[in-house]
Each structure stands twice: as structure tokens, then as C-alpha cells.
Short mmCIF file of C-alpha atoms in Angstrom, two decimals:
data_model
loop_
_atom_site.label_atom_id
_atom_site.label_comp_id
_atom_site.label_asym_id
_atom_site.label_seq_id
_atom_site.Cartn_x
_atom_site.Cartn_y
_atom_site.Cartn_z
CA PHE A 925 7.14 -8.64 25.75
CA VAL A 926 8.63 -7.00 22.68
CA PRO A 927 7.18 -8.19 19.35
CA PRO A 928 9.70 -9.04 16.63
CA VAL A 929 10.01 -6.22 14.11
CA GLY A 930 12.75 -7.61 11.88
CA PRO A 931 10.81 -9.82 9.44
CA PRO A 932 7.80 -7.47 9.04
CA ALA A 933 10.20 -4.60 8.40
CA LEU A 934 11.88 -6.46 5.56
CA VAL A 935 8.73 -6.65 3.45
CA PRO A 936 8.11 -2.90 3.01
CA LEU A 937 11.84 -2.27 2.68
CA TYR A 938 12.06 -4.89 -0.07
CA PHE A 939 9.10 -3.41 -1.97
CA GLN A 940 10.50 0.09 -1.67
CA TRP A 941 13.75 -1.08 -3.19
CA TYR A 942 12.07 -3.22 -5.85
CA ILE A 943 9.89 -0.45 -7.30
CA PHE A 944 13.02 1.61 -7.96
CA TYR A 945 14.81 -1.42 -9.44
CA PHE A 946 11.83 -2.15 -11.69
CA ALA A 947 11.64 1.46 -12.97
CA VAL A 948 15.35 1.58 -13.76
CA GLN A 949 15.33 -1.87 -15.37
CA ARG A 950 12.40 -0.93 -17.64
CA LYS A 951 13.83 2.55 -18.27
CA GLN A 952 10.68 4.24 -17.01
CA TRP A 953 12.39 7.53 -16.31
CA VAL A 954 9.23 9.62 -15.89
CA ASP A 955 7.86 7.18 -13.29
CA LEU A 956 11.23 7.16 -11.55
CA ALA A 957 11.23 10.96 -11.42
CA TRP A 958 7.73 10.99 -9.90
CA MET A 959 8.73 8.38 -7.31
CA LEU A 960 11.83 10.34 -6.37
CA SER A 961 9.81 13.54 -6.07
CA PHE A 962 7.42 11.76 -3.68
CA TYR A 963 10.25 10.57 -1.44
CA ILE A 964 11.94 13.97 -1.47
CA ARG A 965 8.68 15.74 -0.56
CA PHE A 966 7.81 13.13 2.08
CA TYR A 967 11.15 13.41 3.85
CA LEU A 968 11.32 17.21 3.57
CA THR A 969 7.87 17.41 5.14
CA TYR A 970 8.37 15.02 8.07
CA LEU A 971 12.11 15.22 8.78
CA PRO A 972 11.99 18.57 10.63
CA PHE A 973 9.21 17.32 12.92
CA LEU A 974 10.08 13.66 13.50
CA GLY A 975 13.82 13.46 12.87
CA VAL A 976 15.51 10.71 10.86
CA LYS A 977 14.39 7.73 13.01
CA GLY A 978 10.83 8.98 13.33
CA THR A 979 10.46 9.66 9.61
CA LEU A 980 11.90 6.27 8.65
CA GLY A 981 9.63 4.62 11.20
CA LEU A 982 6.59 6.39 9.84
CA HIS A 983 7.41 5.55 6.25
CA LEU A 984 8.70 1.98 6.50
CA PHE A 985 6.73 0.57 9.42
CA ILE A 986 3.58 2.48 10.24
CA GLU A 987 2.48 3.88 6.89
CA SER A 988 3.60 0.99 4.67
CA ASN A 989 2.26 -1.81 6.87
CA TRP A 990 -1.02 0.00 7.53
CA PHE A 991 -1.57 0.63 3.83
CA VAL A 992 -0.90 -3.00 2.91
CA TRP A 993 -3.26 -4.38 5.56
CA VAL A 994 -6.07 -1.95 4.77
CA THR A 995 -5.97 -2.39 1.00
CA GLN A 996 -5.34 -6.10 0.87
CA MET A 997 -8.00 -7.20 3.36
CA ASN A 998 -10.64 -6.25 0.79
CA HIS A 999 -9.04 -7.88 -2.24
CA ILE A 1000 -7.06 -11.00 -1.37
CA PRO A 1001 -9.99 -13.27 -0.40
CA MET A 1002 -11.78 -12.71 -3.69
CA HIS A 1003 -11.53 -14.91 -6.77
CA ILE A 1004 -10.50 -13.07 -9.93
CA ASP A 1005 -11.12 -14.76 -13.26
CA TYR A 1006 -9.20 -13.17 -16.11
CA ASP A 1007 -10.62 -15.42 -18.83
CA LYS A 1008 -14.19 -14.10 -18.80
CA ASN A 1009 -15.11 -11.08 -20.88
CA VAL A 1010 -16.94 -9.10 -18.20
CA ASP A 1011 -17.45 -5.34 -18.05
CA TRP A 1012 -15.23 -3.28 -15.77
CA PHE A 1013 -17.90 -2.52 -13.15
CA SER A 1014 -18.85 -6.18 -12.68
CA THR A 1015 -15.20 -7.18 -12.47
CA GLN A 1016 -14.60 -4.59 -9.74
CA LEU A 1017 -17.54 -5.89 -7.71
CA GLN A 1018 -16.32 -9.47 -8.04
CA ALA A 1019 -12.75 -8.58 -7.07
CA THR A 1020 -13.58 -6.73 -3.84
CA CYS A 1021 -15.47 -7.47 -0.68
CA ASN A 1022 -16.58 -5.63 2.41
CA VAL A 1023 -14.87 -6.55 5.67
CA HIS A 1024 -16.93 -7.26 8.77
CA GLN A 1025 -18.05 -4.06 10.44
CA SER A 1026 -16.72 -3.53 13.94
CA PHE A 1027 -15.46 -0.57 15.91
CA PHE A 1028 -11.84 -1.68 15.34
CA ASN A 1029 -12.24 -2.37 11.59
CA ASP A 1030 -14.02 0.95 11.04
CA TRP A 1031 -11.35 2.86 12.94
CA PHE A 1032 -8.30 0.96 11.64
CA SER A 1033 -9.30 1.13 7.98
CA GLY A 1034 -10.82 4.62 8.08
CA HIS A 1035 -14.10 3.02 6.91
CA LEU A 1036 -12.38 1.53 3.85
CA ASN A 1037 -13.66 -1.83 5.07
CA PHE A 1038 -16.73 -0.94 3.00
CA GLN A 1039 -14.75 -1.44 -0.18
CA ILE A 1040 -17.67 -2.03 -2.55
CA GLU A 1041 -19.27 1.26 -1.58
CA HIS A 1042 -15.89 2.98 -1.56
#
């Protein structure tokens, strides 16, 4: 059994492209320069060790998908109300939640499943 990788691969690839498009469209040249410097440093660091396919795999599939799952599992289920005038700290507590503690969740998220304490 080989799981399909096409559709999940399109999401990080789309977001990678869109952040560059957004920076150019808004003429945010400093942000664009910082983003380019990240990609240059990332690929110069990993390319000698992993090669082209390994570095692209790390960046587009493993790192991007892992980051999205880990960060979003603590934020998406929460209700955010923009109309109330609430202090920053209270808003942060209302917009995040802890994820059920288990061996897998602790390991997979690097203990970021305790988002409120984080």
C-alpha cells in the first residue's frame, strides 16, 4: 500500500508560492529579502547532505506538513471573537487549547500539545 502524496504535497507547495506572490504584490521588499535568505540558507545547509530530492522532500513534505499539523491542532478548534475588547493575555488563552496527552502526541508535537503552557 502506497499512500497518495500528490494532493497533500500541493498544499505546502501552494503556500510556498503564495507567500512570495503576496510579498511581491504588496511590494514588501524587506520581507521578500528575508524569505529569500531563509531559503538560500536552508538549501545551502541541507543540499550537501541530502541532495536535491532529499532537501526538497524535507522542506516541502516533512517539515511543512509537520509544522502545519503541530501548530494548527492547538488553534483551529477554538472560537475567536474579534468584536470583544479583551486584553491580549485573555485572548491568547481563549484562542488556544491543549491537545490530549499521549505518548504519540507528546513525541509528535515535541510537547507543543501543551499550548497554553507553551
